[in-house]
mmCIF file of C-alpha atoms in Angstrom:
data_model
loop_
_atom_site.group_PDB
_atom_site.id
_atom_site.type_symbol
_atom_site.label_atom_id
_atom_site.label_comp_id
_atom_site.label_asym_id
_atom_site.label_seq_id
_atom_site.Cartn_x
_atom_site.Cartn_y
_atom_site.Cartn_z
ATOM 1 C CA MET A 1 116.238 159.594 119.464
ATOM 2 C CA ILE A 2 119.231 157.596 118.345
ATOM 3 C CA SER A 3 118.953 159.045 114.847
ATOM 4 C CA TYR A 4 118.873 162.562 116.324
ATOM 5 C CA TYR A 5 122.037 161.971 118.347
ATOM 6 C CA THR A 6 123.723 160.165 115.449
ATOM 7 C CA ALA A 7 123.112 163.210 113.250
ATOM 8 C CA TYR A 8 124.155 165.542 116.053
ATOM 9 C CA ALA A 9 127.384 163.592 116.589
ATOM 10 C CA SER A 10 128.148 163.628 112.865
ATOM 11 C CA TYR A 11 127.840 167.422 112.926
ATOM 12 C CA PHE A 12 130.897 167.322 115.210
ATOM 13 C CA GLY A 13 132.633 164.707 113.073
ATOM 14 C CA MET A 14 131.982 161.806 115.461
ATOM 15 C CA ASP A 15 130.054 158.592 115.510
ATOM 16 C CA ILE A 16 127.474 158.141 118.252
ATOM 17 C CA GLN A 17 129.737 155.955 120.400
ATOM 18 C CA SER A 18 132.486 158.613 120.416
ATOM 19 C CA PHE A 19 129.876 161.263 121.124
ATOM 20 C CA ALA A 20 128.660 159.309 124.144
ATOM 21 C CA GLU A 21 132.189 158.898 125.475
ATOM 22 C CA VAL A 22 133.085 162.580 124.959
ATOM 23 C CA ASN A 23 130.011 163.421 127.026
ATOM 24 C CA GLY A 24 131.070 161.158 129.882
ATOM 25 C CA TYR A 25 128.975 158.057 129.105
ATOM 26 C CA THR A 26 129.781 154.548 128.086
ATOM 27 C CA TYR A 27 127.900 153.671 124.936
ATOM 28 C CA ASP A 28 125.661 151.260 126.865
ATOM 29 C CA ASP A 29 124.899 153.878 129.529
ATOM 30 C CA PHE A 30 124.141 156.416 126.804
ATOM 31 C CA LEU A 31 121.679 154.025 125.158
ATOM 32 C CA LYS A 32 120.079 153.353 128.537
ATOM 33 C CA MET A 33 119.700 157.107 129.114
ATOM 34 C CA LEU A 34 118.101 157.493 125.667
ATOM 35 C CA GLN A 35 115.672 154.669 126.481
ATOM 36 C CA GLU A 36 114.708 156.324 129.774
ATOM 37 C CA ASP A 37 114.281 159.694 128.044
ATOM 38 C CA ALA A 38 112.105 158.118 125.350
ATOM 39 C CA GLU A 39 109.891 156.462 127.970
ATOM 40 C CA PHE A 40 109.597 159.756 129.822
ATOM 41 C CA MET A 41 108.629 161.578 126.624
ATOM 42 C CA VAL A 42 105.905 159.050 125.834
ATOM 43 C CA LYS A 43 104.423 159.492 129.313
ATOM 44 C CA GLU A 44 104.670 163.256 129.013
ATOM 45 C CA TYR A 45 102.965 163.239 125.612
ATOM 46 C CA LEU A 46 100.193 160.963 126.917
ATOM 47 C CA LEU A 47 99.595 163.368 129.776
ATOM 48 C CA LEU A 48 99.617 166.482 127.605
ATOM 49 C CA ASP A 49 97.325 164.909 125.013
ATOM 50 C CA ALA A 50 94.897 163.779 127.717
ATOM 51 C CA VAL A 51 94.881 167.220 129.371
ATOM 52 C CA ALA A 52 94.313 168.923 126.015
ATOM 53 C CA GLU A 53 91.395 166.588 125.326
ATOM 54 C CA ALA A 54 89.899 166.818 128.832
ATOM 55 C CA GLU A 55 90.122 170.612 128.790
ATOM 56 C CA LYS A 56 88.885 170.778 125.185
ATOM 57 C CA LEU A 57 91.854 172.929 124.234
ATOM 58 C CA GLU A 58 91.966 174.188 120.678
ATOM 59 C CA VAL A 59 94.366 176.101 118.477
ATOM 60 C CA SER A 60 92.745 179.010 116.678
ATOM 61 C CA ASP A 61 93.599 179.787 113.072
ATOM 62 C CA GLN A 62 95.434 182.900 114.244
ATOM 63 C CA GLU A 63 97.423 180.967 116.863
ATOM 64 C CA TYR A 64 98.362 178.399 114.232
ATOM 65 C CA THR A 65 99.460 181.019 111.731
ATOM 66 C CA ASP A 66 101.420 182.994 114.324
ATOM 67 C CA GLY A 67 103.047 179.889 115.813
ATOM 68 C CA LEU A 68 103.969 178.433 112.440
ATOM 69 C CA THR A 69 105.373 181.762 111.247
ATOM 70 C CA ALA A 70 107.511 182.104 114.383
ATOM 71 C CA TYR A 71 108.705 178.506 114.174
ATOM 72 C CA ALA A 72 109.618 178.809 110.492
ATOM 73 C CA SER A 73 111.529 182.022 111.112
ATOM 74 C CA GLN A 74 113.414 180.658 114.131
ATOM 75 C CA ASN A 75 114.388 177.440 112.369
ATOM 76 C CA GLY A 76 115.609 178.731 109.022
ATOM 77 C CA TYR A 77 112.698 177.810 106.793
ATOM 78 C CA GLU A 78 112.147 179.937 103.705
ATOM 79 C CA SER A 79 108.470 180.250 104.579
ATOM 80 C CA PRO A 80 105.859 178.956 107.012
ATOM 81 C CA GLN A 81 104.529 176.788 104.178
ATOM 82 C CA ASP A 82 107.927 175.088 103.840
ATOM 83 C CA ALA A 83 107.868 174.241 107.559
ATOM 84 C CA GLU A 84 104.307 172.951 107.290
ATOM 85 C CA ASN A 85 105.184 170.844 104.236
ATOM 86 C CA GLU A 86 108.126 169.245 106.032
ATOM 87 C CA LEU A 87 106.562 168.709 109.455
ATOM 88 C CA GLY A 88 102.901 168.232 108.564
ATOM 89 C CA LYS A 89 99.984 170.290 109.789
ATOM 90 C CA GLU A 90 98.698 167.529 112.075
ATOM 91 C CA ALA A 91 102.040 167.233 113.904
ATOM 92 C CA ILE A 92 102.288 170.999 114.265
ATOM 93 C CA LEU A 93 98.749 171.278 115.656
ATOM 94 C CA ARG A 94 99.403 168.394 118.068
ATOM 95 C CA ASP A 95 102.521 170.111 119.402
ATOM 96 C CA MET A 96 100.717 173.435 119.719
ATOM 97 C CA LEU A 97 98.012 171.727 121.772
ATOM 98 C CA ARG A 98 100.682 170.071 123.901
ATOM 99 C CA ASP A 99 102.273 173.473 124.458
ATOM 100 C CA LYS A 100 98.932 174.884 125.579
ATOM 101 C CA ALA A 101 98.341 171.951 127.908
ATOM 102 C CA TYR A 102 101.838 172.310 129.296
ATOM 103 C CA ILE A 103 101.560 176.015 129.911
ATOM 104 C CA ARG A 104 98.034 175.957 131.339
ATOM 105 C CA LYS A 105 97.994 172.729 133.300
ATOM 106 C CA ILE A 106 101.353 171.169 133.993
ATOM 107 C CA SER A 107 102.445 173.748 136.528
ATOM 108 C CA HIS A 108 99.275 172.885 138.459
ATOM 109 C CA PHE A 109 99.989 169.179 138.027
ATOM 110 C CA LEU A 110 103.439 169.552 139.559
ATOM 111 C CA CYS A 111 101.938 170.966 142.736
ATOM 112 C CA HIS A 112 98.684 168.963 142.745
ATOM 113 C CA PRO A 113 99.117 165.797 140.622
ATOM 114 C CA ALA A 114 96.001 164.107 141.984
ATOM 115 C CA ASP A 115 93.823 166.928 140.570
ATOM 116 C CA ILE A 116 94.964 166.218 137.018
ATOM 117 C CA ILE A 117 95.402 162.456 137.250
ATOM 118 C CA SER A 118 91.800 162.131 138.399
ATOM 119 C CA LEU A 119 90.675 163.664 135.061
ATOM 120 C CA LEU A 120 92.531 161.119 132.953
ATOM 121 C CA PRO A 121 91.360 157.772 131.629
ATOM 122 C CA ALA A 122 92.578 155.005 133.935
ATOM 123 C CA ASP A 123 95.182 153.600 131.524
ATOM 124 C CA VAL A 124 96.708 157.046 130.947
ATOM 125 C CA ALA A 125 96.610 157.887 134.659
ATOM 126 C CA VAL A 126 98.599 154.763 135.465
ATOM 127 C CA ALA A 127 101.135 155.611 132.745
ATOM 128 C CA VAL A 128 101.795 159.099 134.109
ATOM 129 C CA GLN A 129 101.454 158.448 137.846
ATOM 130 C CA GLY A 130 105.181 158.858 138.488
ATOM 131 C CA LEU A 131 105.650 161.827 136.179
ATOM 132 C CA ALA A 132 105.241 164.504 138.858
ATOM 133 C CA ASP A 133 108.108 163.183 140.929
ATOM 134 C CA CYS A 134 110.282 162.947 137.852
ATOM 135 C CA ARG A 135 109.435 166.479 136.722
ATOM 136 C CA HIS A 136 110.519 168.022 140.008
ATOM 137 C CA GLY A 137 114.091 167.351 138.938
ATOM 138 C CA ASN A 138 113.637 168.272 135.283
ATOM 139 C CA LEU A 139 111.286 171.143 134.437
ATOM 140 C CA ALA A 140 112.497 171.828 130.899
ATOM 141 C CA PRO A 141 110.201 170.771 128.053
ATOM 142 C CA ARG A 142 111.605 168.008 125.887
ATOM 143 C CA GLY A 143 112.422 168.188 122.186
ATOM 144 C CA ASP A 144 109.004 168.715 120.722
ATOM 145 C CA ILE A 145 108.685 170.084 117.225
ATOM 146 C CA LEU A 146 107.786 173.561 118.378
ATOM 147 C CA HIS A 147 110.184 173.968 121.306
#
């Protein structure tokens, strides 16, 4: 995440510390926020991966082709193959499965977290136990490859 924000700051001609300050953070507070966001993303990914596995979600060849084509077009790639070469098919498929899990299951989880948590392996359930409360204040998907 730091590399993303460092690159983003350089786009505006700043270093990351100046970027943090311009956005109302001390550098230390900005790093703390990035740490919290990273921890949240890991928990979210664990949950989405577990839901996709528990529900035996799959991405069809047509869904993959359509999703990759749309992503490539929206993100300035010359072709879907260029996007696939840069990102990797495995990463793209993983994010497509996460999107499916998010769309099909997470809205239910927000209202009924016990229903989903009970499906998860114990170690994953513990890791995501507090996610529902956190999501009530932040419903936007995070920076996945295909968002």
